[in-house]
Short mmCIF file of C-alpha atoms and ligand atoms in Angstrom, two decimals:
data_model
loop_
_atom_site.label_atom_id
_atom_site.label_comp_id
_atom_site.label_asym_id
_atom_site.label_seq_id
_atom_site.Cartn_x
_atom_site.Cartn_y
_atom_site.Cartn_z
CA MET A 1 120.86 105.62 100.34
CA ALA A 2 120.68 104.41 103.96
CA GLU A 3 120.16 100.67 104.40
CA ALA A 4 116.66 99.44 105.15
CA LEU A 5 116.18 98.06 108.66
CA THR A 6 114.33 94.77 108.27
CA SER A 7 114.97 93.46 111.78
CA ILE A 8 115.09 95.40 115.02
CA PRO A 9 118.26 94.51 116.96
CA LEU A 10 117.05 95.70 120.35
CA THR A 11 118.15 93.56 123.29
CA SER A 12 117.65 95.91 126.26
CA LEU A 13 113.89 95.31 126.38
CA PRO A 14 111.83 92.10 126.25
CA ARG A 15 110.34 91.58 122.78
CA ILE A 16 106.75 90.46 123.16
CA SER A 17 105.72 90.04 119.54
CA GLN A 18 106.64 90.56 115.93
CA GLY A 19 104.11 91.33 113.18
CA LYS A 20 104.65 91.73 109.47
CA VAL A 21 106.01 95.26 109.93
CA ARG A 22 106.33 95.96 113.68
CA ASP A 23 108.12 94.61 116.73
CA LEU A 24 106.57 95.23 120.14
CA PHE A 25 108.66 95.50 123.31
CA SER A 26 107.40 95.68 126.86
CA LEU A 27 108.42 98.68 128.96
CA PRO A 28 108.75 98.70 132.71
CA ASN A 29 105.87 100.75 134.12
CA ASP A 30 104.12 100.66 137.50
CA GLU A 31 100.81 102.30 136.71
CA ASN A 32 99.63 101.64 133.16
CA PRO A 33 101.19 98.87 131.08
CA THR A 34 103.04 100.41 128.14
CA LEU A 35 104.81 99.15 125.04
CA LEU A 36 107.56 100.36 122.79
CA PHE A 37 105.93 100.12 119.37
CA VAL A 38 108.70 99.88 116.77
CA THR A 39 108.15 100.07 113.01
CA SER A 40 110.72 98.37 110.81
CA ASP A 41 111.34 99.07 107.12
CA ARG A 42 109.78 95.72 106.21
CA ILE A 43 107.13 95.75 103.52
CA SER A 44 104.53 93.12 102.75
CA ALA A 45 102.41 92.63 99.65
CA TYR A 46 99.69 90.03 99.16
CA ASP A 47 100.32 89.03 102.82
CA VAL A 48 103.96 88.04 102.20
CA ILE A 49 106.95 89.96 103.60
CA LEU A 50 109.58 90.89 101.01
CA LYS A 51 113.20 89.95 101.64
CA ASN A 52 114.55 93.50 101.55
CA GLY A 53 112.88 96.63 102.91
CA ILE A 54 112.14 100.26 102.02
CA PRO A 55 114.64 102.64 103.70
CA THR A 56 112.96 105.22 106.03
CA LYS A 57 109.53 103.56 105.71
CA GLY A 58 109.46 102.84 109.47
CA ALA A 59 109.96 106.51 110.31
CA ILE A 60 107.41 107.63 107.71
CA LEU A 61 104.72 105.33 109.14
CA THR A 62 105.55 106.24 112.75
CA LEU A 63 105.63 110.01 112.27
CA LEU A 64 102.55 110.00 110.05
CA SER A 65 100.58 107.99 112.62
CA ALA A 66 101.72 110.38 115.37
CA LYS A 67 100.43 113.29 113.29
CA TRP A 68 97.07 111.55 112.85
CA PHE A 69 96.69 110.87 116.59
CA GLU A 70 97.02 114.63 117.10
CA VAL A 71 94.64 115.55 114.25
CA LEU A 72 91.98 112.96 115.11
CA SER A 73 92.07 113.81 118.83
CA SER A 74 90.97 117.31 118.04
CA ARG A 75 88.40 116.32 115.40
CA VAL A 76 86.72 113.19 116.78
CA PRO A 77 84.73 113.87 119.97
CA GLY A 78 85.51 111.50 122.82
CA LEU A 79 88.31 109.68 120.96
CA LYS A 80 90.93 107.99 123.11
CA HIS A 81 94.12 106.62 121.54
CA HIS A 82 97.12 104.54 122.59
CA PHE A 83 99.85 107.06 121.61
CA LEU A 84 101.76 108.52 124.57
CA HIS A 85 104.91 109.98 122.97
CA LEU A 86 107.50 109.40 120.27
CA GLY A 87 110.51 107.33 121.24
CA PRO A 88 111.12 105.32 124.41
CA PRO A 89 110.63 106.81 127.89
CA PRO A 90 113.73 108.75 129.09
CA ALA A 91 115.04 106.16 131.57
CA SER A 92 114.44 102.93 129.71
CA GLY A 93 118.08 101.85 129.73
CA LEU A 94 118.66 101.72 125.96
CA SER A 95 122.20 102.01 124.64
CA GLN A 96 123.25 104.93 122.42
CA ASP A 97 123.36 102.57 119.43
CA GLU A 98 119.86 101.32 120.14
CA GLN A 99 118.52 104.86 120.47
CA GLN A 100 120.15 105.80 117.17
CA MET A 101 118.70 102.69 115.48
CA LEU A 102 115.20 103.59 116.71
CA ARG A 103 115.34 107.20 115.55
CA GLY A 104 111.94 108.23 114.15
CA ARG A 105 110.56 104.72 114.18
CA SER A 106 109.38 104.10 117.73
CA MET A 107 106.62 105.33 119.98
CA THR A 108 105.53 104.61 123.52
CA VAL A 109 101.93 103.43 123.63
CA ARG A 110 99.45 102.05 126.13
CA ARG A 111 99.30 98.29 126.09
CA LEU A 112 95.69 97.24 125.51
CA LYS A 113 93.57 94.20 124.76
CA ILE A 114 93.12 94.30 120.99
CA PHE A 115 89.64 93.64 119.55
CA PRO A 116 90.10 90.73 117.11
CA ILE A 117 88.62 92.51 114.08
CA GLU A 118 89.96 94.95 111.51
CA ALA A 119 87.68 97.99 111.52
CA ILE A 120 87.70 98.76 107.80
CA VAL A 121 85.88 101.83 106.50
CA ARG A 122 85.19 102.48 102.83
CA GLY A 123 84.24 105.70 101.10
CA TYR A 124 84.81 104.35 97.58
CA VAL A 125 84.24 100.99 95.90
CA THR A 126 87.51 99.31 94.95
CA GLY A 127 89.61 96.21 95.70
CA SER A 128 87.79 93.26 97.26
CA ALA A 129 84.68 95.45 97.71
CA TRP A 130 84.48 96.06 93.94
CA ALA A 131 84.90 92.33 93.26
CA GLU A 132 82.02 91.51 95.63
CA TYR A 133 79.81 94.34 94.33
CA GLN A 134 80.11 93.09 90.76
CA LYS A 135 78.94 89.63 91.79
CA THR A 136 76.14 90.38 94.26
CA GLN A 137 75.65 94.18 94.41
CA THR A 138 76.68 93.98 98.07
CA ILE A 139 79.82 95.01 99.99
CA HIS A 140 80.64 92.80 103.01
CA GLY A 141 77.02 91.64 102.64
CA LEU A 142 75.61 95.18 102.78
CA PRO A 143 73.23 95.91 99.83
CA GLN A 144 74.37 98.78 97.59
CA PRO A 145 72.62 100.80 94.88
CA ALA A 146 72.78 99.55 91.28
CA GLY A 147 75.04 101.12 88.67
CA LEU A 148 78.12 102.01 90.73
CA LYS A 149 81.25 102.35 88.63
CA ARG A 150 84.73 101.08 89.49
CA CYS A 151 86.28 103.31 92.20
CA GLU A 152 83.14 105.42 92.48
CA ARG A 153 82.40 107.27 95.68
CA LEU A 154 79.84 105.35 97.74
CA PRO A 155 76.57 107.16 98.44
CA LYS A 156 77.24 106.50 102.12
CA THR A 157 80.55 105.74 103.88
CA ILE A 158 80.36 102.17 105.16
CA TYR A 159 81.85 100.16 107.99
CA THR A 160 83.05 96.85 106.51
CA PRO A 161 85.03 94.86 109.09
CA SER A 162 87.16 91.79 108.52
CA THR A 163 88.54 89.11 110.77
CA LYS A 164 92.07 89.69 112.10
CA ALA A 165 94.04 86.66 110.97
CA GLU A 166 97.09 85.20 112.69
CA LEU A 167 100.48 85.84 111.03
CA GLY A 168 100.53 84.02 107.69
CA ASP A 169 96.74 83.68 107.35
CA LYS A 170 94.40 85.85 105.30
CA ASP A 171 91.80 88.22 106.76
CA VAL A 172 88.21 87.40 105.78
CA ASN A 173 85.64 90.11 104.97
CA ILE A 174 82.61 89.96 107.26
CA SER A 175 79.40 91.93 107.76
CA PRO A 176 78.92 94.35 110.68
CA ASP A 177 76.54 91.74 112.18
CA GLU A 178 79.25 89.08 112.09
CA ALA A 179 81.65 91.54 113.72
CA ARG A 180 79.05 92.10 116.43
CA GLY A 181 79.11 88.36 117.06
CA ILE A 182 82.90 88.49 117.52
CA VAL A 183 83.32 91.61 119.69
CA GLY A 184 79.96 91.39 121.52
CA ASP A 185 76.92 93.67 121.72
CA LYS A 186 78.50 95.79 124.40
CA TYR A 187 81.21 97.20 122.11
CA ALA A 188 80.06 96.64 118.51
CA SER A 189 78.12 99.87 117.92
CA ARG A 190 80.73 102.09 119.57
CA LEU A 191 83.52 100.51 117.49
CA GLU A 192 81.55 101.15 114.31
CA GLU A 193 80.79 104.74 115.31
CA LEU A 194 84.43 105.45 116.21
CA ALA A 195 85.73 103.89 112.99
CA LEU A 196 83.32 105.93 110.86
CA ASN A 197 84.08 109.14 112.74
CA CYS A 198 87.85 108.63 112.43
CA TYR A 199 87.54 107.92 108.71
CA ASN A 200 85.29 110.93 108.09
CA ALA A 201 87.57 113.29 110.00
CA GLY A 202 90.69 111.90 108.33
CA ALA A 203 89.17 111.94 104.84
CA ALA A 204 88.13 115.60 105.23
CA TYR A 205 91.63 116.55 106.44
CA ALA A 206 93.28 114.65 103.56
CA GLU A 207 90.98 116.12 100.96
CA GLU A 208 92.04 119.61 101.97
CA ARG A 209 95.54 118.41 101.02
CA GLY A 210 94.60 116.92 97.66
CA ILE A 211 94.36 113.29 98.76
CA ILE A 212 91.36 110.99 98.67
CA ILE A 213 91.30 108.26 101.32
CA ALA A 214 89.42 105.56 99.42
CA ASP A 215 89.39 103.15 102.34
CA THR A 216 91.31 102.36 105.48
CA LYS A 217 91.69 99.91 108.33
CA PHE A 218 91.67 100.83 112.01
CA GLU A 219 92.31 98.69 115.06
CA PHE A 220 90.89 99.30 118.51
CA GLY A 221 91.84 98.08 121.97
CA LEU A 222 90.15 97.91 125.34
CA ASP A 223 91.41 99.16 128.68
CA GLU A 224 89.90 96.39 130.77
CA GLU A 225 90.17 98.38 134.00
CA THR A 226 88.18 101.37 132.83
CA ASP A 227 86.22 99.56 130.06
CA GLU A 228 87.22 102.31 127.61
CA ILE A 229 87.90 101.81 123.90
CA TYR A 230 91.15 103.19 122.42
CA LEU A 231 92.27 103.71 118.82
CA VAL A 232 95.51 101.70 118.48
CA ASP A 233 98.08 100.49 115.94
CA GLU A 234 99.10 102.62 112.94
CA VAL A 235 96.61 105.18 111.67
CA LEU A 236 95.79 106.32 108.13
CA THR A 237 99.14 105.36 106.60
CA PRO A 238 99.77 104.13 103.05
CA ASP A 239 100.12 100.61 104.53
CA SER A 240 96.68 100.66 106.13
CA SER A 241 94.83 102.78 103.54
CA ARG A 242 94.35 103.46 99.87
CA PHE A 243 95.34 107.04 99.07
CA TRP A 244 94.51 108.51 95.66
CA SER A 245 95.40 111.84 94.12
CA LYS A 246 92.30 114.03 94.08
CA ALA A 247 93.52 115.84 90.96
CA ASP A 248 93.89 112.61 88.96
CA TYR A 249 90.75 110.88 90.28
CA GLU A 250 88.16 109.66 87.82
CA SER A 251 85.61 106.92 88.49
CA GLY A 252 85.13 104.08 86.00
CA ARG A 253 88.80 103.00 86.04
CA ASP A 254 91.51 101.92 88.47
CA GLN A 255 93.41 104.71 90.23
CA ASP A 256 97.13 105.04 90.84
CA SER A 257 97.61 104.95 94.58
CA PHE A 258 100.30 106.33 96.88
CA ASP A 259 101.13 102.96 98.30
CA LYS A 260 102.43 99.54 97.35
CA GLN A 261 100.99 99.60 93.88
CA ILE A 262 104.38 99.82 92.16
CA LEU A 263 105.49 96.78 94.14
CA ARG A 264 102.23 94.87 93.53
CA ASN A 265 102.41 95.53 89.78
CA TRP A 266 106.04 94.41 89.63
CA LEU A 267 105.25 91.20 91.55
CA THR A 268 102.31 90.38 89.27
CA GLU A 269 104.16 91.17 86.05
CA ASN A 270 107.06 88.94 87.10
CA GLY A 271 104.96 86.02 88.34
CA LEU A 272 106.17 86.60 91.92
CA LYS A 273 102.81 87.33 93.58
CA GLY A 274 102.52 85.51 96.91
CA LYS A 275 105.98 83.87 96.65
CA PRO A 276 108.28 83.87 99.70
CA ASP A 277 111.79 85.41 99.88
CA VAL A 278 111.38 87.77 96.95
CA GLU A 279 114.00 90.51 96.67
CA MET A 280 112.83 93.81 95.19
CA THR A 281 115.04 95.44 92.56
CA PRO A 282 116.71 98.75 93.49
CA ASP A 283 114.33 100.48 91.08
CA VAL A 284 111.20 99.11 92.81
CA VAL A 285 112.65 100.06 96.21
CA GLU A 286 113.47 103.59 95.07
CA LYS A 287 110.08 104.22 93.44
CA THR A 288 108.14 102.80 96.40
CA LYS A 289 110.19 104.92 98.79
CA GLY A 290 109.38 107.93 96.61
CA ARG A 291 105.65 107.34 96.91
CA TYR A 292 105.73 106.97 100.70
CA THR A 293 107.89 110.09 100.99
CA GLU A 294 105.58 112.08 98.74
CA VAL A 295 102.42 111.18 100.63
CA PHE A 296 104.11 112.04 103.94
CA LYS A 297 104.92 115.51 102.64
CA LEU A 298 101.46 116.07 101.19
CA MET A 299 99.67 114.92 104.33
CA THR A 300 101.83 116.64 106.96
CA GLY A 301 102.98 119.67 104.93
CA GLU A 302 106.59 118.98 105.99
CA SER A 303 109.41 116.80 104.74
CA LEU A 304 110.46 113.74 106.70
CA GLU A 305 113.89 115.29 107.40
CA VAL A 306 112.34 118.39 108.95
CA VAL A 307 110.01 116.39 111.19
CA LEU A 308 112.83 114.01 112.21
CA GLU A 309 115.02 116.96 113.09
CA ARG A 310 112.31 118.58 115.21
CA THR A 311 111.14 115.49 117.06
CA GLY A 312 114.63 114.16 117.69
CA ASN A 313 113.57 110.63 118.57
N1 ADP B 1 98.28 99.46 121.97
C1 ADP B 1 98.51 98.20 121.59
N2 ADP B 1 98.60 97.21 122.52
C2 ADP B 1 98.84 95.93 122.13
N3 ADP B 1 98.98 95.53 120.85
C3 ADP B 1 98.88 96.48 119.89
C4 ADP B 1 98.63 97.86 120.21
N4 ADP B 1 98.56 98.56 119.05
C5 ADP B 1 98.75 97.66 118.06
N5 ADP B 1 98.93 96.41 118.54
C6 ADP B 1 99.21 95.18 117.75
O1 ADP B 1 100.56 95.28 117.31
C7 ADP B 1 100.72 94.62 116.06
C8 ADP B 1 101.38 95.57 115.07
O2 ADP B 1 102.31 94.93 114.27
P1 ADP B 1 102.13 94.76 112.70
O3 ADP B 1 103.45 94.39 112.16
O4 ADP B 1 101.43 95.94 112.11
O5 ADP B 1 101.17 93.49 112.71
P2 ADP B 1 100.33 92.82 111.52
O6 ADP B 1 101.23 91.86 110.84
O7 ADP B 1 99.22 92.13 112.30
O8 ADP B 1 99.81 93.95 110.66
C9 ADP B 1 99.32 94.20 115.61
O9 ADP B 1 99.11 92.84 115.89
C10 ADP B 1 98.40 95.06 116.48
O10 ADP B 1 97.16 94.44 116.72
MG1 MG B 2 99.62 95.94 110.92
#
């Protein structure tokens, strides 16, 4: 199995930031500022990055997001997004080795001013929303009907934002009104509408392929020159969403999801939850890779190898 790439050894471009999973590099561009958005094979759980990574995860997340930008563009009226093309621009001066290292895992995007909230949308009650519902019959402060079961479909899809914490901090769930206070009246309603429309379009597309998108997180950015809102970041991946198998779904119990659940369970069972510098066993790596690979195939209808071959970079 190919080695996981947990750091991005790219020196030909200035690195402007590093998140839990991605490194961002600035690209020379006269007209619109652009970025090379590079996804590593790093994986985080409970807000901590694991010591080793999941081979090919960076390409899976990149190529799946690229697919979603295409699908959502045609299904969400008026949607603008940051994706320009896969890979770096042709004349960006990268070495052969660097280009090979980036294969499948980079995209050129518009550089935008990111709204400091996570635009979470929920179609089902699970995770922190289920915990809150059991206590107060609300989700992010929004009143819900009585008698919902664990993982049940919500009567209405809801927009449930959170704060966007700095690296190392935890996001905090907030109400749409609190989000309005953070992003301002001018943009709040449009962000909510776009997030709901993207979720609804994505959930319908996934359901045709046997996958339930229980919830997801979007990020949006602003082009300050034109005052237009863009969908940014990764989109509808197993890192940003909970994906369940439609065939196995049953409310009233927890669901197996196509994401980091194997890793989360292993961390909890071994008392490693939240600890730094944890190294996953080869078995956990292999099984997690299997889940990401499987969801890619289900969602796109093609294997990763086929898409990599076709897109080249
Ligand atoms: N078009 C864009 N312009 C500028 N920043 C972006 C853009 N799209 C995404 N980002 C930012 O890039 C970072 C992605 O890296 P990631 O490792 O996912 O970070 P995090 O640890 O915050 O999840 C996020 O901070 C996100 O807000
Ligand atoms: Mg992220």
